[in-house]
Amino acid sequence: MATTPTVRRLLLSNELKRLREQAGIDPDKAARHLGCRTSKISRIELAQSSIQAGDVKLLSELYGAETDHAEVLLDLARGQNQRGRWAGYRAVYPDWFRLFVDLERDAAALKSVEVEVIPGLLQTENYIRSLFEDGHMLDPEDDIETIVLARCERQELLTRQDPPRMSFVLSESCVRRQVGGPEVMREQLHHLIEMTRLRNVQIQVLPFNARSNAGHIAYRFTLLDIPAPGFGSTLDFVYVESHDDAQYLDAHESVSSHAVLWDRLQAAALGPVESRDFLVEAAEQMG
């Protein structure tokens, strides 16, 4: 079962919409059944507002959901809200990034492409500090140790009891760009090498001389696959980050397009064993 309230709400809204469409019921009829405005049904199905367990039960009956299916939906509804999740060191996350933290935590599989910087899930503490030490990437109210603590908490999912499958394609730029100097980079590259030994982690390097359309590696993104408990539909997202904002793409066309791009980049990259050897050599060359 999903653990974060955000993902619970997304799963619930996604499944309620699927059930309604499968039953051939329009939003107006669903709204009349609940005694509400049609706009409320739209907000629920867009995960823009929560829905009470009683309303979930009424809609499940209207849509003809099986008893077991309806129980799963009710369970999701009971876990939609959780106050105080973004207090303390978690407050360092900007609002636009918090959804990704929740999606990441509940994902069964992640596929990430990075073009300049080592992905946050794979960064060492010294690498993180070096990224922010000049203060240019730091909000006035934040401090580096808070950022380190928050990012290290995210990294716990790498080695938890039931970890997601994680695949990374890293441009050679990530490996060669010195963040914090040779000593920090040697430590970081050795950490990447250790991460490749985890059964659920795969790291591939896309070298400068790879035979691939140069434009393909210009895009950094993450594909997330979030399973739905108790029913067949899943949540598939593409996360695309900019300097101070992000896009969460869930349209089938967008997900499919990025999946094709992922396949091309993965095919052009070195294999996992060759990538490990590449990282070993790069670490030896540092400094």
GROMACS .gro file of C-alpha atoms in nm:
model
  287
    1MET     CA    1   0.000   0.000   0.000
    2ALA     CA    2   0.121   0.351  -0.078
    3THR     CA    3   0.274   0.522   0.225
    4THR     CA    4   0.267   0.892   0.141
    5PRO     CA    5  -0.062   1.084   0.156
    6THR     CA    6   0.012   1.255  -0.176
    7VAL     CA    7   0.047   0.928  -0.363
    8ARG     CA    8  -0.260   0.785  -0.189
    9ARG     CA    9  -0.462   1.079  -0.318
   10LEU     CA   10  -0.321   1.040  -0.669
   11LEU     CA   11  -0.397   0.669  -0.678
   12LEU     CA   12  -0.747   0.725  -0.544
   13SER     CA   13  -0.831   1.003  -0.792
   14ASN     CA   14  -0.687   0.804  -1.081
   15GLU     CA   15  -0.891   0.495  -0.996
   16LEU     CA   16  -1.215   0.681  -0.930
   17LYS     CA   17  -1.190   0.843  -1.273
   18ARG     CA   18  -1.113   0.508  -1.436
   19LEU     CA   19  -1.409   0.341  -1.266
   20ARG     CA   20  -1.645   0.623  -1.363
   21GLU     CA   21  -1.542   0.610  -1.728
   22GLN     CA   22  -1.557   0.231  -1.730
   23ALA     CA   23  -1.913   0.246  -1.595
   24GLY     CA   24  -2.012   0.500  -1.861
   25ILE     CA   25  -2.117   0.759  -1.603
   26ASP     CA   26  -2.063   1.127  -1.673
   27PRO     CA   27  -1.936   1.372  -1.406
   28ASP     CA   28  -2.277   1.540  -1.380
   29LYS     CA   29  -2.445   1.216  -1.271
   30ALA     CA   30  -2.166   1.145  -1.021
   31ALA     CA   31  -2.207   1.495  -0.879
   32ARG     CA   32  -2.583   1.451  -0.842
   33HIS     CA   33  -2.523   1.122  -0.661
   34LEU     CA   34  -2.302   1.302  -0.407
   35GLY     CA   35  -2.522   1.611  -0.397
   36CYS     CA   36  -2.238   1.839  -0.502
   37ARG     CA   37  -2.124   2.051  -0.794
   38THR     CA   38  -1.969   1.888  -1.101
   39SER     CA   39  -1.655   2.093  -1.036
   40LYS     CA   40  -1.600   1.892  -0.716
   41ILE     CA   41  -1.585   1.568  -0.914
   42SER     CA   42  -1.331   1.729  -1.147
   43ARG     CA   43  -1.115   1.844  -0.855
   44ILE     CA   44  -1.128   1.497  -0.700
   45GLU     CA   45  -1.028   1.328  -1.026
   46LEU     CA   46  -0.743   1.578  -1.074
   47ALA     CA   47  -0.625   1.511  -0.716
   48GLN     CA   48  -0.672   1.880  -0.640
   49SER     CA   49  -0.887   1.809  -0.335
   50SER     CA   50  -0.934   1.521  -0.096
   51ILE     CA   51  -1.251   1.313  -0.072
   52GLN     CA   52  -1.419   1.182   0.241
   53ALA     CA   53  -1.445   0.807   0.295
   54GLY     CA   54  -1.824   0.829   0.288
   55ASP     CA   55  -1.819   0.986  -0.058
   56VAL     CA   56  -1.575   0.722  -0.177
   57LYS     CA   57  -1.819   0.454  -0.063
   58LEU     CA   58  -2.108   0.622  -0.247
   59LEU     CA   59  -1.909   0.658  -0.570
   60SER     CA   60  -1.781   0.300  -0.546
   61GLU     CA   61  -2.141   0.177  -0.528
   62LEU     CA   62  -2.247   0.401  -0.816
   63TYR     CA   63  -1.957   0.282  -1.032
   64GLY     CA   64  -2.018  -0.084  -0.952
   65ALA     CA   65  -1.686  -0.153  -0.779
   66GLU     CA   66  -1.640  -0.499  -0.630
   67THR     CA   67  -1.638  -0.521  -0.249
   68ASP     CA   68  -1.264  -0.588  -0.222
   69HIS     CA   69  -1.192  -0.309  -0.468
   70ALA     CA   70  -1.408  -0.066  -0.273
   71GLU     CA   71  -1.224  -0.155   0.049
   72VAL     CA   72  -0.891  -0.066  -0.112
   73LEU     CA   73  -1.033   0.270  -0.222
   74LEU     CA   74  -1.159   0.337   0.131
   75ASP     CA   75  -0.818   0.253   0.273
   76LEU     CA   76  -0.659   0.501   0.033
   77ALA     CA   77  -0.911   0.767   0.134
   78ARG     CA   78  -0.828   0.726   0.504
   79GLY     CA   79  -0.461   0.804   0.442
   80GLN     CA   80  -0.489   1.110   0.220
   81ASN     CA   81  -0.406   1.370   0.481
   82GLN     CA   82  -0.110   1.393   0.714
   83ARG     CA   83  -0.014   1.718   0.879
   84GLY     CA   84   0.338   1.824   0.965
   85ARG     CA   85   0.512   1.612   0.701
   86TRP     CA   86   0.711   1.907   0.568
   87ALA     CA   87   0.817   2.051   0.902
   88GLY     CA   88   1.170   2.044   1.044
   89TYR     CA   89   1.451   1.965   0.803
   90ARG     CA   90   1.198   1.854   0.538
   91ALA     CA   91   1.088   2.217   0.512
   92VAL     CA   92   1.401   2.270   0.302
   93TYR     CA   93   1.220   2.114   0.005
   94PRO     CA   94   1.054   2.378  -0.216
   95ASP     CA   95   0.683   2.328  -0.276
   96TRP     CA   96   0.733   2.222  -0.638
   97PHE     CA   97   0.974   1.942  -0.535
   98ARG     CA   98   0.767   1.784  -0.257
   99LEU     CA   99   0.547   1.584  -0.493
  100PHE     CA  100   0.859   1.425  -0.640
  101VAL     CA  101   0.982   1.322  -0.294
  102ASP     CA  102   0.651   1.144  -0.235
  103LEU     CA  103   0.642   0.983  -0.581
  104GLU     CA  104   1.001   0.868  -0.540
  105ARG     CA  105   0.926   0.707  -0.207
  106ASP     CA  106   0.632   0.503  -0.338
  107ALA     CA  107   0.775   0.417  -0.681
  108ALA     CA  108   0.850   0.058  -0.776
  109ALA     CA  109   1.092   0.168  -1.046
  110LEU     CA  110   1.280   0.485  -1.137
  111LYS     CA  111   1.477   0.560  -1.453
  112SER     CA  112   1.681   0.878  -1.437
  113VAL     CA  113   1.892   1.067  -1.691
  114GLU     CA  114   2.138   1.326  -1.562
  115VAL     CA  115   2.355   1.548  -1.779
  116GLU     CA  116   2.580   1.758  -1.552
  117VAL     CA  117   2.549   1.668  -1.183
  118ILE     CA  118   2.545   1.336  -0.999
  119PRO     CA  119   2.181   1.252  -0.912
  120GLY     CA  120   2.077   1.346  -0.559
  121LEU     CA  121   2.008   0.984  -0.461
  122LEU     CA  122   2.370   0.896  -0.539
  123GLN     CA  123   2.550   1.198  -0.392
  124THR     CA  124   2.790   1.178  -0.099
  125GLU     CA  125   2.758   1.423   0.188
  126ASN     CA  126   3.074   1.608   0.086
  127TYR     CA  127   2.951   1.634  -0.272
  128ILE     CA  128   2.621   1.780  -0.150
  129ARG     CA  129   2.802   2.033   0.068
  130SER     CA  130   3.027   2.133  -0.221
  131LEU     CA  131   2.726   2.194  -0.446
  132PHE     CA  132   2.583   2.446  -0.201
  133GLU     CA  133   2.887   2.586  -0.022
  134ASP     CA  134   2.909   2.905  -0.229
  135GLY     CA  135   2.551   2.990  -0.130
  136HIS     CA  136   2.434   3.053  -0.486
  137MET     CA  137   2.195   2.756  -0.475
  138LEU     CA  138   2.088   2.821  -0.116
  139ASP     CA  139   1.782   3.006   0.007
  140PRO     CA  140   1.861   3.262   0.279
  141GLU     CA  141   1.656   3.070   0.536
  142ASP     CA  142   1.824   2.734   0.467
  143ASP     CA  143   2.157   2.592   0.576
  144ILE     CA  144   2.378   2.331   0.416
  145GLU     CA  145   2.350   2.076   0.696
  146THR     CA  146   1.971   2.081   0.673
  147ILE     CA  147   1.996   2.010   0.301
  148VAL     CA  148   2.241   1.726   0.364
  149LEU     CA  149   2.009   1.573   0.625
  150ALA     CA  150   1.706   1.593   0.396
  151ARG     CA  151   1.889   1.446   0.099
  152CYS     CA  152   2.039   1.163   0.305
  153GLU     CA  153   1.690   1.072   0.423
  154ARG     CA  154   1.582   1.041   0.058
  155GLN     CA  155   1.874   0.807  -0.002
  156GLU     CA  156   1.746   0.561   0.257
  157LEU     CA  157   1.512   0.413  -0.003
  158LEU     CA  158   1.817   0.271  -0.186
  159THR     CA  159   1.876   0.014   0.086
  160ARG     CA  160   1.537  -0.023   0.255
  161GLN     CA  161   1.377  -0.366   0.291
  162ASP     CA  162   1.179  -0.342  -0.033
  163PRO     CA  163   1.374  -0.093  -0.245
  164PRO     CA  164   1.263   0.032  -0.588
  165ARG     CA  165   1.450  -0.070  -0.901
  166MET     CA  166   1.671   0.224  -0.999
  167SER     CA  167   1.844   0.279  -1.330
  168PHE     CA  168   2.064   0.578  -1.405
  169VAL     CA  169   2.216   0.703  -1.730
  170LEU     CA  170   2.484   0.959  -1.650
  171SER     CA  171   2.650   1.177  -1.908
  172GLU     CA  172   3.029   1.169  -1.886
  173SER     CA  173   2.997   1.535  -1.785
  174CYS     CA  174   2.861   1.420  -1.446
  175VAL     CA  175   3.175   1.216  -1.392
  176ARG     CA  176   3.430   1.468  -1.520
  177ARG     CA  177   3.289   1.791  -1.377
  178GLN     CA  178   3.478   1.863  -1.057
  179VAL     CA  179   3.251   1.954  -0.770
  180GLY     CA  180   3.448   2.036  -0.459
  181GLY     CA  181   3.783   1.938  -0.605
  182PRO     CA  182   3.964   1.608  -0.676
  183GLU     CA  183   3.932   1.462  -0.326
  184VAL     CA  184   3.556   1.514  -0.313
  185MET     CA  185   3.517   1.375  -0.664
  186ARG     CA  186   3.729   1.064  -0.593
  187GLU     CA  187   3.510   0.992  -0.292
  188GLN     CA  188   3.199   1.050  -0.500
  189LEU     CA  189   3.312   0.821  -0.782
  190HIS     CA  190   3.407   0.545  -0.539
  191HIS     CA  191   3.060   0.581  -0.388
  192LEU     CA  192   2.906   0.535  -0.733
  193ILE     CA  193   3.113   0.221  -0.777
  194GLU     CA  194   2.981   0.087  -0.445
  195MET     CA  195   2.625   0.170  -0.549
  196THR     CA  196   2.662  -0.046  -0.860
  197ARG     CA  197   2.699  -0.345  -0.630
  198LEU     CA  198   2.342  -0.305  -0.503
  199ARG     CA  199   2.106  -0.549  -0.673
  200ASN     CA  200   1.841  -0.283  -0.728
  201VAL     CA  201   2.073  -0.016  -0.874
  202GLN     CA  202   2.209   0.005  -1.227
  203ILE     CA  203   2.440   0.285  -1.339
  204GLN     CA  204   2.543   0.343  -1.700
  205VAL     CA  205   2.774   0.613  -1.830
  206LEU     CA  206   2.712   0.781  -2.162
  207PRO     CA  207   3.064   0.877  -2.277
  208PHE     CA  208   3.143   1.179  -2.489
  209ASN     CA  209   3.227   0.958  -2.786
  210ALA     CA  210   2.902   0.760  -2.773
  211ARG     CA  211   2.732   0.717  -3.109
  212SER     CA  212   2.408   0.892  -3.024
  213ASN     CA  213   2.225   1.201  -3.137
  214ALA     CA  214   2.388   1.474  -2.930
  215GLY     CA  215   2.050   1.636  -2.871
  216HIS     CA  216   1.919   1.334  -2.683
  217ILE     CA  217   2.142   1.387  -2.380
  218ALA     CA  218   2.038   1.751  -2.348
  219TYR     CA  219   1.734   1.649  -2.145
  220ARG     CA  220   1.746   1.543  -1.781
  221PHE     CA  221   1.439   1.362  -1.658
  222THR     CA  222   1.313   1.082  -1.437
  223LEU     CA  223   1.054   0.820  -1.522
  224LEU     CA  224   0.857   0.690  -1.223
  225ASP     CA  225   0.638   0.381  -1.207
  226ILE     CA  226   0.409   0.373  -0.903
  227PRO     CA  227   0.208   0.053  -0.852
  228ALA     CA  228  -0.158   0.065  -0.755
  229PRO     CA  229  -0.252  -0.174  -0.473
  230GLY     CA  230  -0.553  -0.394  -0.530
  231PHE     CA  231  -0.620  -0.296  -0.890
  232GLY     CA  232  -0.448  -0.297  -1.226
  233SER     CA  233  -0.399   0.068  -1.314
  234THR     CA  234  -0.067   0.231  -1.222
  235LEU     CA  235   0.068   0.584  -1.201
  236ASP     CA  236   0.334   0.669  -1.457
  237PHE     CA  237   0.504   1.007  -1.438
  238VAL     CA  238   0.786   1.192  -1.608
  239TYR     CA  239   0.957   1.443  -1.381
  240VAL     CA  240   1.134   1.728  -1.562
  241GLU     CA  241   1.311   1.983  -1.344
  242SER     CA  242   1.422   2.338  -1.421
  243HIS     CA  243   1.602   2.592  -1.204
  244ASP     CA  244   1.312   2.683  -0.977
  245ASP     CA  245   1.020   2.474  -1.095
  246ALA     CA  246   0.928   2.130  -1.226
  247GLN     CA  247   0.683   1.955  -1.454
  248TYR     CA  248   0.502   1.634  -1.366
  249LEU     CA  249   0.390   1.480  -1.694
  250ASP     CA  250   0.141   1.193  -1.682
  251ALA     CA  251  -0.017   1.208  -2.028
  252HIS     CA  252   0.033   0.879  -2.211
  253GLU     CA  253   0.202   1.052  -2.504
  254SER     CA  254   0.455   1.229  -2.280
  255VAL     CA  255   0.538   0.918  -2.082
  256SER     CA  256   0.577   0.709  -2.398
  257SER     CA  257   0.795   0.972  -2.567
  258HIS     CA  258   1.033   0.991  -2.272
  259ALA     CA  259   1.037   0.611  -2.242
  260VAL     CA  260   1.155   0.592  -2.605
  261LEU     CA  261   1.420   0.856  -2.532
  262TRP     CA  262   1.532   0.656  -2.229
  263ASP     CA  263   1.570   0.342  -2.440
  264ARG     CA  264   1.786   0.528  -2.693
  265LEU     CA  265   2.013   0.675  -2.427
  266GLN     CA  266   2.046   0.346  -2.242
  267ALA     CA  267   2.135   0.168  -2.566
  268ALA     CA  268   2.400   0.430  -2.648
  269ALA     CA  269   2.554   0.420  -2.299
  270LEU     CA  270   2.819   0.179  -2.180
  271GLY     CA  271   2.690  -0.142  -2.025
  272PRO     CA  272   2.681  -0.173  -1.644
  273VAL     CA  273   3.013  -0.360  -1.623
  274GLU     CA  274   3.188  -0.128  -1.867
  275SER     CA  275   3.045   0.171  -1.681
  276ARG     CA  276   3.187   0.043  -1.352
  277ASP     CA  277   3.528   0.009  -1.516
  278PHE     CA  278   3.492   0.361  -1.655
  279LEU     CA  279   3.419   0.496  -1.307
  280VAL     CA  280   3.717   0.313  -1.159
  281GLU     CA  281   3.947   0.464  -1.422
  282ALA     CA  282   3.795   0.810  -1.379
  283ALA     CA  283   3.849   0.793  -1.002
  284GLU     CA  284   4.215   0.699  -1.055
  285GLN     CA  285   4.260   0.994  -1.291
  286MET     CA  286   4.119   1.250  -1.047
  287GLY     CA  287   4.395   1.480  -0.929
   0.00000   0.00000   0.00000
